[in-house]
Tab-separated table of C-alpha atoms in Angstrom:
chain	number	residue	atom	x	y	z
H	83	MET	CA	-37.824	-48.874	-21.820
H	84	HIS	CA	-38.675	-50.409	-25.243
H	85	ARG	CA	-40.869	-53.235	-25.263
H	86	LYS	CA	-41.043	-55.565	-28.431
H	87	VAL	CA	-44.555	-56.693	-29.080
H	88	ILE	CA	-44.916	-59.996	-30.888
H	89	ALA	CA	-48.068	-60.914	-32.932
H	90	PRO	CA	-50.000	-63.820	-31.525
H	91	SER	CA	-49.544	-65.781	-34.835
H	92	VAL	CA	-45.633	-65.343	-34.383
H	93	LEU	CA	-45.894	-66.449	-30.738
H	94	ALA	CA	-47.691	-69.494	-31.425
H	95	ALA	CA	-45.351	-70.328	-34.067
H	96	SER	CA	-42.335	-70.041	-31.934
H	97	LEU	CA	-43.836	-72.129	-29.262
H	98	LEU	CA	-44.354	-74.857	-31.744
H	99	LEU	CA	-40.517	-74.844	-32.196
H	100	VAL	CA	-39.689	-75.422	-28.650
H	101	ILE	CA	-42.240	-77.964	-27.694
H	102	PRO	CA	-41.396	-81.515	-28.843
H	103	ALA	CA	-44.117	-83.089	-31.214
H	104	SER	CA	-44.470	-85.995	-28.971
H	105	ALA	CA	-45.383	-83.467	-26.009
H	106	ALA	CA	-47.961	-81.864	-28.291
H	107	SER	CA	-49.597	-85.012	-29.214
H	108	SER	CA	-49.136	-87.001	-25.898
H	109	VAL	CA	-52.251	-88.112	-24.000
H	110	PRO	CA	-52.749	-90.014	-20.709
H	111	GLY	CA	-52.917	-93.649	-20.909
H	112	ALA	CA	-56.219	-95.394	-20.529
H	113	PRO	CA	-56.972	-96.422	-16.721
H	114	GLY	CA	-58.023	-99.923	-18.035
H	115	ILE	CA	-56.660	-102.406	-20.528
H	116	GLY	CA	-60.180	-102.819	-22.210
H	117	ASP	CA	-61.386	-106.015	-20.645
H	118	PRO	CA	-65.336	-105.805	-20.324
H	119	TYR	CA	-65.330	-108.215	-17.345
H	120	TYR	CA	-62.823	-106.030	-15.388
H	121	PRO	CA	-62.878	-102.480	-16.875
H	122	ALA	CA	-60.442	-101.358	-14.301
H	123	SER	CA	-57.731	-103.943	-14.648
H	124	GLY	CA	-54.611	-103.234	-16.356
H	125	ASN	CA	-53.816	-100.065	-18.059
H	126	GLY	CA	-53.472	-98.562	-21.447
H	127	GLY	CA	-50.645	-96.955	-23.340
H	128	TYR	CA	-47.687	-99.032	-22.323
H	129	GLU	CA	-46.344	-102.517	-21.638
H	130	VAL	CA	-44.076	-103.839	-19.090
H	131	SER	CA	-41.264	-106.222	-19.972
H	132	HIS	CA	-39.746	-106.956	-16.556
H	133	TYR	CA	-40.459	-106.401	-12.891
H	134	ASP	CA	-37.639	-106.195	-10.437
H	135	LEU	CA	-39.066	-106.310	-6.814
H	136	ARG	CA	-36.852	-105.613	-3.805
H	137	LEU	CA	-39.014	-106.192	-0.737
H	138	GLN	CA	-38.939	-106.513	3.312
H	139	TYR	CA	-41.623	-108.211	5.054
H	140	GLN	CA	-42.110	-108.295	8.924
H	141	PRO	CA	-44.695	-111.102	9.721
H	142	LYS	CA	-45.343	-109.876	13.127
H	143	THR	CA	-46.736	-106.432	12.019
H	144	ASP	CA	-47.700	-107.279	8.435
H	145	LEU	CA	-45.606	-104.371	7.188
H	146	LEU	CA	-44.196	-104.799	3.722
H	147	GLU	CA	-41.788	-102.264	2.437
H	148	GLY	CA	-40.590	-102.124	-1.316
H	149	THR	CA	-39.085	-100.715	-4.193
H	150	ALA	CA	-40.299	-101.915	-7.471
H	151	THR	CA	-38.585	-101.114	-10.876
H	152	LEU	CA	-40.734	-101.478	-13.978
H	153	LEU	CA	-39.025	-101.724	-17.411
H	154	THR	CA	-41.577	-100.583	-19.796
H	155	THR	CA	-42.303	-99.461	-23.403
H	156	ALA	CA	-44.702	-96.678	-24.424
H	157	LYS	CA	-47.164	-97.776	-26.939
H	158	GLN	CA	-48.231	-94.292	-27.632
H	159	ASP	CA	-47.035	-90.662	-26.761
H	160	LEU	CA	-47.891	-90.613	-22.990
H	161	SER	CA	-48.400	-87.550	-20.879
H	162	ARG	CA	-49.454	-89.799	-18.016
H	163	PHE	CA	-50.061	-93.420	-17.289
H	164	ASN	CA	-51.675	-95.634	-14.694
H	165	LEU	CA	-50.420	-98.352	-12.435
H	166	ASP	CA	-52.544	-100.936	-10.536
H	167	PHE	CA	-51.660	-100.561	-6.802
H	168	GLY	CA	-53.092	-100.187	-3.341
H	169	LEU	CA	-50.348	-99.487	-0.800
H	170	ASP	CA	-48.862	-96.234	0.168
H	171	VAL	CA	-46.239	-94.613	-2.303
H	172	SER	CA	-43.552	-92.433	-1.130
H	173	GLU	CA	-41.792	-91.588	-4.471
H	174	ILE	CA	-41.873	-92.555	-8.206
H	175	ARG	CA	-39.044	-91.949	-10.459
H	176	VAL	CA	-39.468	-92.254	-14.268
H	177	ASN	CA	-36.117	-92.672	-16.106
H	178	GLY	CA	-34.347	-91.361	-13.006
H	179	VAL	CA	-36.467	-88.167	-12.636
H	180	LYS	CA	-39.127	-87.655	-9.898
H	181	ALA	CA	-42.642	-88.042	-11.172
H	182	LYS	CA	-45.873	-86.585	-9.878
H	183	PHE	CA	-48.457	-89.180	-8.712
H	184	ALA	CA	-51.913	-89.489	-7.227
H	185	LYS	CA	-54.307	-92.055	-6.231
H	186	SER	CA	-57.647	-92.430	-8.137
H	187	GLY	CA	-60.354	-95.172	-7.167
H	188	ALA	CA	-59.612	-98.196	-5.162
H	189	SER	CA	-56.351	-99.167	-6.785
H	190	GLU	CA	-55.347	-96.836	-9.405
H	191	LEU	CA	-52.005	-94.950	-9.253
H	192	GLU	CA	-51.869	-92.097	-11.820
H	193	VAL	CA	-48.215	-91.347	-12.718
H	194	THR	CA	-47.260	-88.050	-14.238
H	195	PRO	CA	-43.670	-88.127	-15.523
H	196	ALA	CA	-41.563	-84.754	-15.742
H	197	SER	CA	-41.486	-85.247	-19.440
H	198	PRO	CA	-44.006	-87.197	-21.729
H	199	LEU	CA	-43.013	-90.571	-22.844
H	200	GLN	CA	-42.497	-91.062	-26.510
H	201	ARG	CA	-43.977	-93.919	-28.427
H	202	GLY	CA	-41.616	-96.873	-28.578
H	203	ARG	CA	-39.383	-95.460	-25.951
H	204	GLN	CA	-38.036	-97.877	-23.298
H	205	SER	CA	-38.318	-96.357	-19.646
H	206	SER	CA	-37.663	-97.268	-16.131
H	207	VAL	CA	-40.303	-96.659	-13.414
H	208	VAL	CA	-39.218	-96.925	-9.837
H	209	VAL	CA	-41.924	-97.111	-7.137
H	210	LYS	CA	-40.975	-96.836	-3.466
H	211	TYR	CA	-43.790	-97.826	-1.013
H	212	ALA	CA	-44.787	-99.393	2.212
H	213	GLY	CA	-48.007	-100.801	3.960
H	214	LYS	CA	-49.834	-103.385	5.504
H	215	PRO	CA	-51.449	-105.663	2.668
H	216	SER	CA	-54.098	-107.002	4.745
H	217	GLU	CA	-55.358	-103.489	5.583
H	218	PHE	CA	-55.983	-102.623	1.697
H	219	LYS	CA	-59.504	-103.829	0.797
H	220	VAL	CA	-61.460	-103.250	-2.335
H	221	ASP	CA	-65.099	-103.563	-1.801
H	222	GLY	CA	-64.451	-104.897	1.632
H	223	TRP	CA	-62.272	-107.828	0.257
H	224	SER	CA	-58.422	-108.328	0.469
H	225	ALA	CA	-56.451	-110.688	-1.925
H	226	TRP	CA	-53.809	-110.747	0.815
H	227	GLN	CA	-54.194	-113.715	3.273
H	228	ARG	CA	-52.632	-113.253	6.644
H	229	THR	CA	-51.267	-116.485	8.194
H	230	PRO	CA	-50.099	-117.115	12.112
H	231	ASP	CA	-46.580	-116.727	10.643
H	232	GLY	CA	-46.688	-114.374	7.625
H	233	GLY	CA	-48.880	-113.763	4.637
H	234	VAL	CA	-49.598	-115.064	1.224
H	235	ALA	CA	-50.439	-113.345	-2.218
H	236	ALA	CA	-52.257	-115.738	-4.295
H	237	GLN	CA	-55.629	-114.806	-5.829
H	238	GLU	CA	-57.369	-114.826	-9.354
H	239	PRO	CA	-58.061	-112.747	-11.275
H	240	ASP	CA	-55.899	-110.338	-9.360
H	241	ALA	CA	-53.461	-110.138	-6.219
H	242	ALA	CA	-50.667	-108.017	-7.503
H	243	ALA	CA	-52.111	-104.666	-6.194
H	244	TRP	CA	-51.574	-105.802	-2.741
H	245	TRP	CA	-47.876	-106.220	-2.945
H	246	PHE	CA	-46.482	-104.620	-6.184
H	247	PRO	CA	-47.294	-102.013	-8.673
H	248	SER	CA	-48.183	-103.272	-12.050
H	249	ASN	CA	-50.187	-103.273	-15.296
H	250	ASP	CA	-52.449	-106.037	-13.876
H	251	HIS	CA	-53.876	-107.993	-16.696
H	252	PRO	CA	-52.674	-111.306	-18.417
H	253	LEU	CA	-52.475	-109.357	-21.680
H	254	ASP	CA	-49.115	-107.733	-20.346
H	255	LYS	CA	-46.743	-110.467	-19.315
H	256	ALA	CA	-43.295	-109.870	-17.967
H	257	THR	CA	-40.214	-111.723	-16.616
H	258	PHE	CA	-39.577	-111.209	-12.850
H	259	ASP	CA	-36.946	-110.896	-10.332
H	260	VAL	CA	-38.305	-111.028	-6.638
H	261	SER	CA	-35.989	-110.286	-3.698
H	262	VAL	CA	-37.546	-110.664	-0.289
H	263	ASN	CA	-35.938	-110.057	3.108
H	264	VAL	CA	-37.632	-111.886	6.059
H	265	PRO	CA	-36.684	-112.566	9.601
H	266	ASP	CA	-34.246	-115.502	10.175
H	267	GLY	CA	-36.195	-118.604	10.637
H	268	THR	CA	-38.744	-117.442	8.150
H	269	ALA	CA	-38.786	-118.223	4.368
H	270	ALA	CA	-40.040	-116.308	1.362
H	271	ILE	CA	-41.437	-118.393	-1.402
H	272	SER	CA	-42.166	-117.067	-4.806
H	273	ASN	CA	-42.038	-118.275	-8.582
H	274	GLY	CA	-39.345	-119.640	-10.618
H	275	VAL	CA	-35.695	-120.726	-9.353
H	276	LEU	CA	-34.166	-119.689	-6.101
H	277	GLN	CA	-30.923	-118.005	-7.366
H	278	SER	CA	-29.389	-117.302	-3.853
H	279	GLN	CA	-30.181	-116.907	-0.168
H	280	SER	CA	-28.147	-114.985	2.297
H	281	SER	CA	-28.445	-113.749	5.937
H	282	ARG	CA	-27.324	-110.662	7.636
H	283	LEU	CA	-28.176	-109.078	11.178
H	284	GLY	CA	-31.122	-111.298	11.779
H	285	TRP	CA	-32.590	-111.203	8.395
H	286	THR	CA	-32.510	-113.755	5.495
H	287	ARG	CA	-33.006	-112.492	1.817
H	288	TYR	CA	-34.356	-114.886	-0.786
H	289	ASN	CA	-33.750	-114.020	-4.550
H	290	TRP	CA	-36.305	-115.616	-6.970
H	291	ARG	CA	-36.283	-115.251	-10.772
H	292	SER	CA	-38.835	-116.222	-13.336
H	293	ASN	CA	-37.316	-116.026	-16.814
H	294	LYS	CA	-40.335	-116.598	-18.946
H	295	PRO	CA	-43.333	-114.321	-19.454
H	296	GLN	CA	-45.675	-114.418	-16.571
H	297	ALA	CA	-48.988	-112.794	-15.919
H	298	THR	CA	-49.179	-110.564	-12.886
H	299	TYR	CA	-51.821	-112.627	-11.138
H	300	LEU	CA	-49.557	-115.652	-11.369
H	301	ALA	CA	-47.038	-113.801	-9.509
H	302	THR	CA	-46.843	-115.200	-5.749
H	303	LEU	CA	-45.278	-114.493	-2.430
H	304	ALA	CA	-45.568	-116.350	0.717
H	305	VAL	CA	-43.762	-115.657	3.928
H	306	GLY	CA	-43.920	-117.969	6.848
H	307	LYS	CA	-42.249	-120.995	8.533
H	308	PHE	CA	-41.941	-123.582	5.837
H	309	ASP	CA	-40.356	-127.152	5.560
H	310	ILE	CA	-38.839	-127.261	1.942
H	311	THR	CA	-38.139	-130.158	-0.212
H	312	THR	CA	-36.101	-130.174	-3.286
H	313	ASP	CA	-35.475	-132.695	-5.986
H	314	LYS	CA	-35.273	-132.803	-9.782
H	315	THR	CA	-37.135	-134.410	-12.763
H	316	SER	CA	-35.611	-137.041	-15.006
H	317	SER	CA	-34.816	-134.318	-17.317
H	318	GLY	CA	-33.025	-132.074	-14.782
H	319	LEU	CA	-35.871	-129.495	-13.861
H	320	PRO	CA	-35.559	-128.365	-10.271
H	321	ILE	CA	-38.457	-129.030	-8.027
H	322	LEU	CA	-38.837	-126.951	-4.770
H	323	ASN	CA	-41.932	-127.776	-2.701
H	324	ALA	CA	-42.816	-125.802	0.510
H	325	TYR	CA	-45.216	-127.016	3.411
H	326	SER	CA	-46.178	-124.876	6.321
H	327	GLN	CA	-44.859	-126.231	9.654
H	328	ASP	CA	-48.431	-125.926	11.196
H	329	LEU	CA	-50.686	-127.822	8.810
H	330	GLY	CA	-51.971	-130.013	11.402
H	331	ASP	CA	-53.812	-133.180	10.260
H	332	ASN	CA	-53.509	-132.154	6.686
H	333	ALA	CA	-49.806	-132.269	6.644
H	334	GLY	CA	-49.386	-136.081	5.551
H	335	ALA	CA	-52.074	-135.854	2.821
H	336	ALA	CA	-50.434	-132.527	1.412
H	337	ARG	CA	-47.023	-133.972	1.128
H	338	ALA	CA	-48.291	-137.217	-0.170
H	339	SER	CA	-50.038	-135.219	-3.133
H	340	VAL	CA	-47.583	-132.417	-3.855
H	341	GLU	CA	-44.617	-134.612	-3.617
H	342	ARG	CA	-45.745	-136.209	-6.747
H	343	THR	CA	-45.274	-132.949	-8.771
H	344	GLY	CA	-42.379	-134.182	-10.877
H	345	GLU	CA	-44.191	-137.428	-11.665
H	346	VAL	CA	-47.351	-135.552	-12.655
H	347	ALA	CA	-45.433	-132.999	-14.863
H	348	GLU	CA	-43.564	-135.619	-16.643
H	349	TRP	CA	-46.762	-137.407	-17.506
H	350	LEU	CA	-48.374	-134.193	-18.722
H	351	GLU	CA	-45.471	-133.501	-21.074
H	352	GLY	CA	-46.780	-136.767	-22.764
H	353	VAL	CA	-50.138	-134.950	-23.142
H	354	PHE	CA	-49.354	-131.294	-23.714
H	355	GLY	CA	-45.722	-131.371	-24.877
H	356	PRO	CA	-42.561	-130.152	-23.338
H	357	TYR	CA	-42.932	-128.337	-19.952
H	358	PRO	CA	-42.695	-124.491	-20.766
H	359	PHE	CA	-40.834	-123.246	-17.901
H	360	ASN	CA	-37.519	-123.813	-15.957
H	361	ALA	CA	-38.842	-124.830	-12.549
H	362	LEU	CA	-41.530	-126.860	-10.820
H	363	GLY	CA	-42.918	-127.151	-7.378
H	364	GLY	CA	-45.829	-126.104	-5.183
H	365	TYR	CA	-46.567	-124.752	-1.722
H	366	VAL	CA	-49.171	-125.221	0.989
H	367	PRO	CA	-49.244	-122.375	3.531
H	368	ASN	CA	-51.493	-122.502	6.554
H	369	VAL	CA	-54.337	-120.247	5.217
H	370	PRO	CA	-58.151	-120.488	6.173
H	371	SER	CA	-59.195	-120.429	2.559
H	372	GLY	CA	-59.885	-123.501	0.512
H	373	PHE	CA	-58.962	-122.927	-3.062
H	374	ALA	CA	-55.749	-123.533	-5.225
H	375	LEU	CA	-54.124	-121.553	-7.942
H	376	GLU	CA	-51.807	-122.130	-10.812
H	377	THR	CA	-49.260	-119.531	-9.687
H	378	GLN	CA	-46.454	-119.823	-12.188
H	379	THR	CA	-43.967	-122.706	-11.650
H	380	ARG	CA	-45.219	-122.998	-8.251
H	381	PRO	CA	-48.857	-123.674	-7.582
H	382	PHE	CA	-50.478	-122.562	-4.330
H	383	TYR	CA	-52.599	-125.148	-2.597
H	384	SER	CA	-54.805	-124.558	0.472
H	385	PRO	CA	-54.522	-127.249	3.224
H	386	LYS	CA	-58.169	-127.714	2.913
H	387	GLN	CA	-57.543	-129.365	-0.561
H	388	PHE	CA	-56.307	-132.294	1.436
H	389	ALA	CA	-58.760	-132.422	4.238
H	390	ASN	CA	-60.219	-135.743	3.140
H	391	GLY	CA	-56.833	-137.325	2.280
H	392	ALA	CA	-54.323	-137.181	-0.435
H	393	ASN	CA	-55.474	-135.831	-3.743
H	394	VAL	CA	-53.159	-135.929	-6.493
H	395	SER	CA	-56.125	-134.681	-8.815
H	396	VAL	CA	-55.620	-131.233	-7.752
H	397	VAL	CA	-52.006	-131.266	-8.537
H	398	VAL	CA	-52.861	-132.446	-11.834
H	399	HIS	CA	-55.314	-129.586	-12.316
H	400	GLU	CA	-52.979	-126.879	-11.288
H	401	LEU	CA	-49.780	-128.351	-13.133
H	402	ALA	CA	-51.962	-128.505	-16.432
H	403	HIS	CA	-52.419	-124.907	-16.102
H	404	GLN	CA	-48.718	-124.192	-16.572
H	405	TRP	CA	-49.529	-125.069	-20.271
H	406	TYR	CA	-53.159	-123.988	-20.478
H	407	GLY	CA	-53.387	-120.741	-18.560
H	408	ASP	CA	-49.763	-119.747	-17.685
H	409	SER	CA	-47.796	-120.280	-21.001
H	410	VAL	CA	-50.903	-119.591	-22.978
H	411	SER	CA	-53.000	-117.112	-20.969
H	412	VAL	CA	-56.349	-115.753	-21.707
H	413	ASP	CA	-56.786	-112.766	-24.084
H	414	GLY	CA	-59.671	-111.369	-21.879
H	415	TRP	CA	-61.309	-113.005	-18.808
H	416	LYS	CA	-64.259	-114.022	-21.024
H	417	ASP	CA	-61.677	-116.753	-22.525
H	418	ILE	CA	-61.518	-118.414	-19.186
H	419	TRP	CA	-62.686	-121.894	-20.753
H	420	VAL	CA	-59.198	-122.005	-22.486
H	421	ASN	CA	-57.800	-122.538	-18.920
H	422	GLU	CA	-60.295	-124.280	-16.921
H	423	GLY	CA	-61.839	-126.727	-19.629
H	424	PHE	CA	-58.515	-128.046	-20.194
H	425	ALA	CA	-57.411	-128.257	-16.662
H	426	ARG	CA	-60.365	-130.064	-15.665
H	427	TYR	CA	-60.117	-132.419	-18.614
H	428	SER	CA	-56.562	-133.261	-17.678
H	429	GLN	CA	-57.991	-134.454	-14.348
H	430	TRP	CA	-60.074	-136.879	-16.336
H	431	LEU	CA	-57.176	-138.015	-18.564
H	432	TRP	CA	-55.335	-138.779	-15.232
H	433	SER	CA	-58.313	-140.755	-14.200
H	434	GLU	CA	-58.118	-142.615	-17.472
H	435	LYS	CA	-54.280	-143.290	-17.028
H	436	GLU	CA	-54.735	-144.595	-13.428
H	437	GLY	CA	-57.772	-146.810	-14.460
H	438	GLU	CA	-60.368	-145.051	-12.170
H	439	GLY	CA	-62.560	-143.998	-15.065
H	440	THR	CA	-62.062	-143.033	-18.687
H	441	ALA	CA	-62.751	-139.481	-19.737
H	442	GLN	CA	-65.601	-140.580	-21.588
H	443	GLU	CA	-67.181	-142.166	-18.635
H	444	LEU	CA	-66.440	-138.999	-16.608
H	445	ALA	CA	-68.115	-136.904	-19.432
H	446	ASP	CA	-71.088	-139.326	-19.422
H	447	TRP	CA	-71.311	-139.152	-15.651
H	448	ALA	CA	-70.967	-135.303	-15.387
H	449	TYR	CA	-73.594	-134.802	-18.075
H	450	GLY	CA	-76.036	-137.151	-16.189
H	451	GLN	CA	-75.708	-135.390	-12.972
H	452	ARG	CA	-77.961	-132.550	-13.845
H	453	PRO	CA	-81.389	-132.375	-15.331
H	454	ALA	CA	-82.103	-130.108	-18.159
H	455	GLU	CA	-83.834	-127.652	-15.954
H	456	ASP	CA	-80.744	-127.278	-13.704
H	457	PRO	CA	-79.452	-123.449	-13.771
H	458	PHE	CA	-76.073	-125.076	-14.524
H	459	TRP	CA	-76.900	-125.508	-18.174
H	460	GLN	CA	-77.676	-121.633	-18.668
H	461	VAL	CA	-74.004	-120.912	-18.041
H	462	LYS	CA	-72.058	-120.511	-21.254
H	463	PRO	CA	-68.450	-121.760	-20.497
H	464	GLY	CA	-67.348	-119.755	-23.806
H	465	ASP	CA	-68.494	-116.404	-22.062
H	466	PRO	CA	-69.813	-117.121	-18.669
H	467	GLY	CA	-70.041	-113.438	-17.490
H	468	PRO	CA	-67.865	-112.098	-14.587
H	469	GLU	CA	-70.305	-113.371	-11.882
H	470	ASN	CA	-69.830	-116.855	-13.472
H	471	GLN	CA	-66.308	-116.890	-14.394
H	472	PHE	CA	-65.506	-119.843	-12.006
H	473	HIS	CA	-68.726	-121.543	-12.252
H	474	GLY	CA	-68.859	-125.377	-12.243
H	475	ALA	CA	-70.104	-125.238	-15.676
H	476	VAL	CA	-66.931	-123.481	-16.811
H	477	TYR	CA	-65.203	-126.721	-15.438
H	478	ASP	CA	-67.339	-129.616	-16.175
H	479	ARG	CA	-69.500	-128.588	-19.190
H	480	GLY	CA	-66.225	-127.144	-20.356
H	481	ALA	CA	-64.573	-130.393	-20.077
H	482	ILE	CA	-67.459	-132.323	-21.795
H	483	ALA	CA	-66.895	-130.033	-24.698
H	484	VAL	CA	-63.379	-131.022	-24.818
H	485	GLN	CA	-64.504	-134.867	-24.751
H	486	ALA	CA	-66.935	-133.878	-27.566
H	487	LEU	CA	-63.963	-132.513	-29.652
H	488	ARG	CA	-62.136	-135.893	-29.029
H	489	ASN	CA	-65.035	-137.737	-30.142
H	490	GLN	CA	-65.460	-135.854	-33.309
H	491	VAL	CA	-61.880	-135.664	-34.612
H	492	GLY	CA	-60.505	-138.930	-33.263
H	493	ASP	CA	-57.598	-139.516	-30.916
H	494	GLU	CA	-54.805	-139.064	-33.279
H	495	LYS	CA	-55.854	-135.561	-34.137
H	496	PHE	CA	-57.156	-134.738	-30.828
H	497	PHE	CA	-53.931	-135.447	-29.018
H	498	ARG	CA	-52.044	-133.495	-31.797
H	499	ILE	CA	-54.249	-130.546	-31.050
H	500	LEU	CA	-53.603	-130.686	-27.169
H	501	LYS	CA	-49.816	-130.758	-27.833
H	502	GLY	CA	-49.723	-128.377	-30.662
H	503	TRP	CA	-51.794	-125.534	-29.104
H	504	PRO	CA	-49.280	-124.864	-26.288
H	505	THR	CA	-46.406	-124.670	-28.746
H	506	GLU	CA	-48.384	-122.548	-31.253
H	507	ARG	CA	-49.120	-119.818	-28.578
H	508	ALA	CA	-46.280	-120.423	-26.232
H	509	TYR	CA	-45.922	-117.416	-23.656
H	510	GLY	CA	-48.631	-115.617	-25.382
H	511	ASN	CA	-52.469	-115.079	-25.127
H	512	ALA	CA	-55.452	-116.523	-26.870
H	513	LYS	CA	-59.151	-116.375	-27.212
H	514	VAL	CA	-61.528	-119.233	-27.446
H	515	GLY	CA	-62.086	-118.395	-31.048
H	516	ASP	CA	-58.313	-118.799	-31.692
H	517	PHE	CA	-58.491	-122.307	-30.310
H	518	VAL	CA	-61.413	-123.231	-32.401
H	519	ARG	CA	-59.799	-122.228	-35.546
H	520	TYR	CA	-56.508	-124.070	-34.591
H	521	ALA	CA	-58.510	-127.224	-33.899
H	522	GLU	CA	-60.206	-126.808	-37.068
H	523	LYS	CA	-56.826	-126.389	-38.924
H	524	ILE	CA	-55.309	-129.559	-37.405
H	525	SER	CA	-58.386	-131.832	-37.707
H	526	ASN	CA	-59.354	-130.555	-41.242
H	527	GLN	CA	-63.074	-130.369	-40.024
H	528	PRO	CA	-65.508	-127.908	-39.383
H	529	LEU	CA	-65.963	-127.413	-35.664
H	530	ALA	CA	-67.795	-124.179	-35.219
H	531	GLN	CA	-71.284	-125.918	-34.460
H	532	LEU	CA	-69.776	-128.298	-31.894
H	533	PHE	CA	-68.372	-125.460	-29.957
H	534	GLU	CA	-71.349	-123.111	-30.468
H	535	THR	CA	-73.283	-126.121	-28.953
H	536	TRP	CA	-71.171	-126.690	-25.854
H	537	LEU	CA	-69.711	-123.227	-25.100
H	538	TYR	CA	-72.276	-120.752	-26.182
H	539	THR	CA	-75.731	-122.134	-26.237
H	540	PRO	CA	-77.815	-121.883	-23.051
H	541	GLY	CA	-79.534	-125.237	-22.181
H	542	LYS	CA	-78.551	-128.923	-21.856
H	543	PRO	CA	-77.288	-130.237	-25.322
H	544	ALA	CA	-78.865	-133.443	-26.632
H	545	ALA	CA	-76.845	-136.440	-25.501
H	546	SER	CA	-75.977	-136.976	-29.313
H	547	ALA	CA	-74.056	-133.936	-29.124
H	548	LEU	CA	-71.393	-135.564	-26.824
H	549	ASN	CA	-71.020	-138.228	-29.529
H	550	PRO	CA	-71.201	-136.288	-32.926
H	551	ALA	CA	-71.126	-137.890	-36.096
H	552	ALA	CA	-67.483	-138.473	-36.380
H	553	SER	CA	-64.713	-139.503	-39.109
H	554	PRO	CA	-64.151	-143.189	-39.546
H	555	ALA	CA	-61.071	-142.687	-37.417
H	556	ALA	CA	-62.926	-141.500	-34.417
H	557	ARG	CA	-63.671	-143.649	-31.601
H	558	THR	CA	-67.007	-144.895	-30.962
H	559	PHE	CA	-68.645	-144.310	-27.473
H	560	LYS	CA	-71.842	-145.496	-25.688
H	561	SER	CA	-74.570	-142.838	-25.427
H	562	PRO	CA	-74.099	-140.600	-22.280
H	563	ALA	CA	-77.813	-140.458	-21.488
H	564	LYS	CA	-77.563	-142.921	-18.731
H	565	PRO	CA	-74.015	-143.795	-17.379
H	566	ALA	CA	-73.641	-147.091	-15.958
H	567	ALA	CA	-71.860	-146.311	-12.638
H	568	GLU	CA	-70.120	-143.396	-10.812
H	569	PRO	CA	-66.422	-143.504	-11.931
H	570	LYS	CA	-64.032	-144.364	-9.093
H	571	SER	CA	-62.281	-141.009	-9.537
H	572	TRP	CA	-65.241	-138.857	-9.268
H	573	LYS	CA	-65.303	-137.984	-5.789
H	574	LYS	CA	-61.564	-136.916	-5.780
H	575	ILE	CA	-62.137	-134.781	-8.811
H	576	SER	CA	-65.426	-133.260	-7.299
H	577	ALA	CA	-63.400	-132.349	-4.254
H	578	THR	CA	-61.532	-129.850	-6.311
H	579	ASP	CA	-64.730	-128.144	-7.594
H	580	THR	CA	-63.888	-125.071	-5.471
H	581	VAL	CA	-60.246	-125.288	-6.789
H	582	HIS	CA	-60.439	-121.468	-7.888
H	583	ASP	CA	-63.179	-120.271	-5.737
H	584	ALA	CA	-60.997	-117.631	-4.298
H	585	HIS	CA	-63.765	-115.313	-3.088
């Protein structure tokens, strides 16, 4: 038997001929997207353009079964990539071929495709899974809320890992199709437009579609027994609101608030410009938590938000987020002021419209409520830290910063900024610095010092900082050092102070 001996150098050269260049250069994607507040959130190496979720949920047992199809594009040559997910996975296919997978950490799912993914290539990732979302916990905490008749996924900064695999960070937005099969007599509420509804063999399937980019934490699912109302805005936008049939004493106040969604959205269009999505609404499930959340097109409201009567102010807050937070989302979670400062300020503008206290009076009052030594003033709204991401200072001091901007540039330029920004950054992401530069461009004024004072400097700013030396066109206000009286709207606005205190 004759054996041909191949020199090592020749062997190495021949292997290079049969191994694709992408395979030789491919590397695993990062297990995080690079957000210093949440290092494990999101993933590197790819982006998702669309999620197709086909689910079945049994309220009695809390069993969720699903098939998720993700349409992705590799941003580098990938030998492996991660998904953020916590339920049990039975199979993953990448481009139709079975892939290897393994869990890593609390909610990392490592996927190794049969062949490396080439940079720029579009791929399909199909994940089959099942589990009880309420049993999946991270540090003892669950984002899935069980209810007497079902369950709800609505949390910030993340909730996706409890019900679908994703690249879970606002930097990677996608469109969504969500199809949910539930027992007859039970409804499934999600984002966007209800495309169809059909029943078969004791089950009803609801098909929802969100056709504009949506962050994963803004995707929502609520299953339970709901009373549903529908309507349209004057411009023809469909409105769908849903209320648990078991809201008790809060039922009337909840409806009296959320049923004004269309009215509030039409008013906000006058403040922030055209509504950025194709559907409106809200839902109030029977959950024990007390917060609300700007889930895209259909905000979630805890019934506790209406425990003291109707509160349209919380509806204003969550709908304002559709522009500031949903259409224009944070670049990183440190930029939360771009969401919350403006959502809170929208409540002040609503108060001004309703004759219950001007935005300036509310800024004066908020400023005067806490002495200089209060720890409140040590939180920097422009970079509060993960432990203070939803601190009151991000809201109130953040909104005072918006009023200081209004005082500085005058109403004409101020409202041009409020309307122009969501158009300038529609369906994208932004940092605080991006907003500052945009405001400087529109106002033709240097504003860095104003924002440095209100957003980044620990300590209570001087009263004069709320009424800076302004252009002749700017309005003149009284000193905020000693407000005359509590604005009429203050208690309703204060009742929403825990609006995003999800934990």
